[in-house]
C-alpha positions as a LaTeX table, in Angstrom:
\begin{tabular}{lrrr}
\hline
Residue & $x$ (\AA) & $y$ (\AA) & $z$ (\AA) \\
\hline
Met1 & $-1.00$ & 110.27 & 70.96 \\
Arg2 & 1.23 & 108.25 & 68.91 \\
Arg3 & $-1.26$ & 105.47 & 70.00 \\
His4 & $-3.81$ & 106.99 & 68.45 \\
Ala5 & $-2.37$ & 107.66 & 65.18 \\
Leu6 & $-2.13$ & 103.69 & 63.47 \\
Pro7 & $-6.38$ & 103.22 & 64.57 \\
Leu8 & $-7.29$ & 106.63 & 63.10 \\
Val9 & $-4.76$ & 106.39 & 59.94 \\
Ser10 & $-6.40$ & 102.86 & 59.11 \\
Leu11 & $-9.90$ & 103.71 & 59.85 \\
Val12 & $-9.84$ & 106.44 & 57.87 \\
Leu13 & $-8.33$ & 104.24 & 54.59 \\
Leu14 & $-10.87$ & 101.80 & 55.32 \\
Gly15 & $-13.59$ & 104.83 & 55.35 \\
Ala16 & $-11.75$ & 105.99 & 51.72 \\
Ala17 & $-12.25$ & 102.34 & 50.11 \\
Leu18 & $-16.42$ & 101.51 & 51.11 \\
Ala19 & $-16.96$ & 105.32 & 49.64 \\
Ala20 & $-14.72$ & 104.08 & 46.49 \\
Cys21 & $-17.74$ & 101.61 & 45.85 \\
Gly22 & $-20.38$ & 104.09 & 45.11 \\
Lys23 & $-18.30$ & 107.02 & 43.38 \\
Ser24 & $-18.91$ & 107.87 & 39.79 \\
Pro25 & $-15.69$ & 106.61 & 37.94 \\
Thr26 & $-13.66$ & 109.38 & 36.57 \\
Ala27 & $-12.00$ & 109.38 & 33.12 \\
Ala28 & $-8.67$ & 108.00 & 34.68 \\
Asp29 & $-11.18$ & 104.79 & 36.81 \\
Glu30 & $-12.07$ & 104.11 & 33.08 \\
Gln31 & $-9.69$ & 103.90 & 31.28 \\
Arg32 & $-8.26$ & 101.35 & 34.14 \\
Gly33 & $-10.92$ & 99.77 & 33.43 \\
Gln34 & $-10.64$ & 98.85 & 30.25 \\
Ala35 & $-6.33$ & 98.04 & 30.96 \\
Ala36 & $-7.24$ & 95.41 & 33.42 \\
Ser37 & $-10.01$ & 93.87 & 31.28 \\
Ser38 & $-7.72$ & 93.80 & 28.75 \\
Glu39 & $-4.90$ & 91.49 & 30.92 \\
Gln40 & $-4.47$ & 87.86 & 31.90 \\
Pro41 & $-5.90$ & 86.99 & 34.67 \\
Ala42 & $-3.28$ & 86.26 & 37.26 \\
Thr43 & $-5.35$ & 83.58 & 39.05 \\
Pro44 & $-3.61$ & 79.94 & 37.95 \\
Gly45 & $-6.05$ & 78.05 & 35.77 \\
Ala46 & $-8.40$ & 81.86 & 34.72 \\
Thr47 & $-9.81$ & 81.35 & 31.82 \\
Ala48 & $-10.17$ & 85.34 & 30.45 \\
Ala49 & $-12.66$ & 86.59 & 28.47 \\
Ala50 & $-9.61$ & 87.80 & 25.58 \\
Glu51 & $-9.36$ & 83.49 & 24.69 \\
Leu52 & $-13.59$ & 84.83 & 23.71 \\
Thr53 & $-13.95$ & 85.00 & 19.89 \\
Glu54 & $-16.11$ & 87.99 & 18.21 \\
Ala55 & $-17.73$ & 84.69 & 17.39 \\
Asp56 & $-18.45$ & 83.47 & 20.62 \\
Lys57 & $-19.29$ & 87.42 & 22.10 \\
Gln58 & $-22.00$ & 87.55 & 19.48 \\
Thr59 & $-23.73$ & 84.38 & 20.48 \\
Ile60 & $-23.69$ & 84.82 & 24.06 \\
Leu61 & $-24.85$ & 88.33 & 23.47 \\
Ala62 & $-27.67$ & 87.29 & 20.92 \\
Ser63 & $-28.28$ & 84.44 & 23.94 \\
Leu64 & $-29.72$ & 87.42 & 27.06 \\
Pro65 & $-32.97$ & 89.12 & 27.07 \\
Ala66 & $-34.36$ & 92.01 & 25.33 \\
Pro67 & $-32.08$ & 94.56 & 26.13 \\
Tyr68 & $-29.84$ & 93.16 & 26.88 \\
Asn69 & $-28.64$ & 91.00 & 23.64 \\
Ala70 & $-28.86$ & 94.59 & 21.95 \\
Ala71 & $-25.91$ & 95.79 & 24.64 \\
Asp72 & $-22.78$ & 97.93 & 23.58 \\
Leu73 & $-20.31$ & 96.27 & 25.17 \\
Gln74 & $-16.92$ & 98.19 & 24.73 \\
Asn75 & $-19.85$ & 100.86 & 27.47 \\
Gly76 & $-20.74$ & 98.06 & 29.69 \\
Gln77 & $-16.77$ & 97.75 & 30.04 \\
Arg78 & $-16.85$ & 101.45 & 30.74 \\
Arg79 & $-19.49$ & 100.95 & 33.69 \\
Phe80 & $-17.47$ & 97.86 & 35.25 \\
Ala81 & $-14.68$ & 100.89 & 36.35 \\
Leu82 & $-17.72$ & 101.10 & 38.80 \\
Cys83 & $-17.43$ & 98.14 & 40.35 \\
Arg84 & $-13.30$ & 96.95 & 39.34 \\
Ser85 & $-12.92$ & 98.52 & 42.98 \\
Cys86 & $-14.54$ & 96.24 & 45.15 \\
His87 & $-14.93$ & 93.26 & 42.48 \\
Thr88 & $-13.02$ & 90.98 & 40.13 \\
Ile89 & $-14.81$ & 89.10 & 37.67 \\
Ala90 & $-11.87$ & 87.07 & 36.34 \\
Gln91 & $-12.98$ & 83.02 & 36.60 \\
Gly92 & $-11.09$ & 81.86 & 40.15 \\
Gly93 & $-10.45$ & 85.33 & 40.95 \\
Pro94 & $-10.67$ & 87.03 & 44.81 \\
Asn95 & $-13.36$ & 88.07 & 46.37 \\
Met96 & $-12.30$ & 91.62 & 47.72 \\
Thr97 & $-14.95$ & 94.24 & 49.45 \\
Gly98 & $-17.75$ & 92.34 & 47.25 \\
Pro99 & $-17.86$ & 88.64 & 45.53 \\
Asn100 & $-15.89$ & 87.79 & 42.27 \\
Leu101 & $-18.35$ & 88.27 & 40.09 \\
His102 & $-17.44$ & 85.48 & 37.43 \\
Gly103 & $-21.05$ & 83.69 & 35.94 \\
Val104 & $-23.02$ & 86.03 & 37.85 \\
Val105 & $-25.40$ & 85.96 & 35.73 \\
Gly106 & $-27.63$ & 83.45 & 35.66 \\
Gln107 & $-26.51$ & 82.50 & 39.51 \\
Lys108 & $-28.14$ & 82.18 & 42.91 \\
Ala109 & $-27.63$ & 85.91 & 44.85 \\
Ala110 & $-25.66$ & 84.99 & 47.63 \\
Val111 & $-23.63$ & 81.57 & 47.10 \\
His112 & $-20.14$ & 82.01 & 46.58 \\
Pro113 & $-17.62$ & 80.72 & 48.28 \\
Lys114 & $-15.79$ & 81.91 & 51.63 \\
Tyr115 & $-17.72$ & 85.52 & 51.05 \\
Asn116 & $-19.75$ & 86.85 & 53.90 \\
Tyr117 & $-23.00$ & 88.15 & 52.58 \\
Ser118 & $-25.79$ & 89.91 & 54.71 \\
Glu119 & $-28.44$ & 87.84 & 55.79 \\
Ala120 & $-30.55$ & 90.54 & 54.05 \\
Leu121 & $-29.27$ & 88.81 & 50.63 \\
Lys122 & $-28.85$ & 85.32 & 51.84 \\
Ser123 & $-33.02$ & 85.87 & 53.11 \\
Ala124 & $-33.63$ & 87.51 & 49.91 \\
Asn125 & $-34.08$ & 83.96 & 47.57 \\
Leu126 & $-32.86$ & 85.75 & 44.08 \\
Thr127 & $-31.68$ & 84.25 & 41.11 \\
Trp128 & $-29.12$ & 86.88 & 39.09 \\
Asp129 & $-31.31$ & 86.38 & 36.35 \\
Pro130 & $-30.49$ & 89.98 & 34.03 \\
Ala131 & $-34.07$ & 91.73 & 34.92 \\
Thr132 & $-33.07$ & 91.05 & 38.89 \\
Leu133 & $-29.14$ & 92.29 & 38.26 \\
Asp134 & $-30.56$ & 95.73 & 36.29 \\
Arg135 & $-33.36$ & 95.82 & 39.73 \\
Trp136 & $-30.28$ & 94.86 & 41.70 \\
Ile137 & $-27.54$ & 97.56 & 40.14 \\
Glu138 & $-30.37$ & 100.47 & 39.54 \\
Asn139 & $-30.66$ & 100.46 & 43.27 \\
Pro140 & $-29.44$ & 97.65 & 45.59 \\
Arg141 & $-30.72$ & 99.16 & 48.63 \\
Thr142 & $-34.18$ & 99.33 & 47.25 \\
Leu143 & $-34.34$ & 95.96 & 46.10 \\
Val144 & $-32.38$ & 94.07 & 49.37 \\
Pro145 & $-33.06$ & 96.85 & 52.12 \\
Gly146 & $-30.42$ & 95.68 & 54.62 \\
Asn147 & $-27.80$ & 94.75 & 52.89 \\
Lys148 & $-23.97$ & 95.66 & 52.85 \\
Met149 & $-23.36$ & 97.05 & 49.92 \\
Thr150 & $-22.49$ & 100.62 & 49.50 \\
Phe151 & $-23.34$ & 101.64 & 45.73 \\
Val152 & $-25.42$ & 104.18 & 44.89 \\
Gly153 & $-26.91$ & 102.63 & 41.78 \\
Ile154 & $-26.66$ & 103.17 & 37.85 \\
Lys155 & $-29.81$ & 105.27 & 37.15 \\
Asp156 & $-29.15$ & 105.55 & 32.73 \\
Pro157 & $-31.00$ & 102.04 & 31.93 \\
Lys158 & $-28.94$ & 102.01 & 28.81 \\
Asp159 & $-25.89$ & 101.65 & 31.04 \\
Arg160 & $-27.40$ & 98.56 & 33.26 \\
Ala161 & $-28.22$ & 97.09 & 30.29 \\
Asp162 & $-24.74$ & 97.95 & 28.69 \\
Leu163 & $-22.62$ & 96.24 & 32.08 \\
Ile164 & $-24.93$ & 93.30 & 31.98 \\
Ala165 & $-23.99$ & 92.09 & 28.85 \\
Tyr166 & $-20.86$ & 92.80 & 30.28 \\
Leu167 & $-21.02$ & 90.16 & 33.21 \\
Ala168 & $-22.38$ & 88.35 & 30.55 \\
Val169 & $-20.08$ & 88.15 & 27.89 \\
Glu170 & $-17.10$ & 88.01 & 30.33 \\
Gly171 & $-18.14$ & 87.24 & 33.14 \\
Gly172 & $-18.84$ & 82.86 & 31.73 \\
Thr173 & $-22.17$ & 83.26 & 31.11 \\
Lys174 & $-23.11$ & 79.81 & 29.24 \\
Pro175 & $-25.35$ & 80.94 & 26.29 \\
Gln176 & $-29.06$ & 79.75 & 26.66 \\
\hline
\end{tabular}
């Protein structure tokens, strides 16, 4: 009996970790997301968004197409709490259950080094422009059937726009 307990516990913990990717944020999740995004990245040589001035952030935000250029970055940060259990955003940050998202806005899909993407996403030939990210965040399984992302999506268009703008500003997107 004892030799079966460890694999069972491991399986339960893995299931709980994967289920967290699709859950709705709690107040505690949002507080953790705000605290973590205000910290300096632990990775040597990483560039923190905190190094950006407010003017830099507004320049990046203004360079995005509508409706993303009018987004609420604080709400985007709160929405990122949903993503934080599976993704990092700091430059040089580690891959987790999902890939690091630094620089994702404007990037080709399925190109982050050392991350094992699904064949479905690799063959989708997507570029993560704001409109495509919007469709992905609304429902990843609809945009690319057969991908490995377990996230159920964000239904509110304003929350998606705010999250995408946050990813652009805090994730190192260069103004266009």
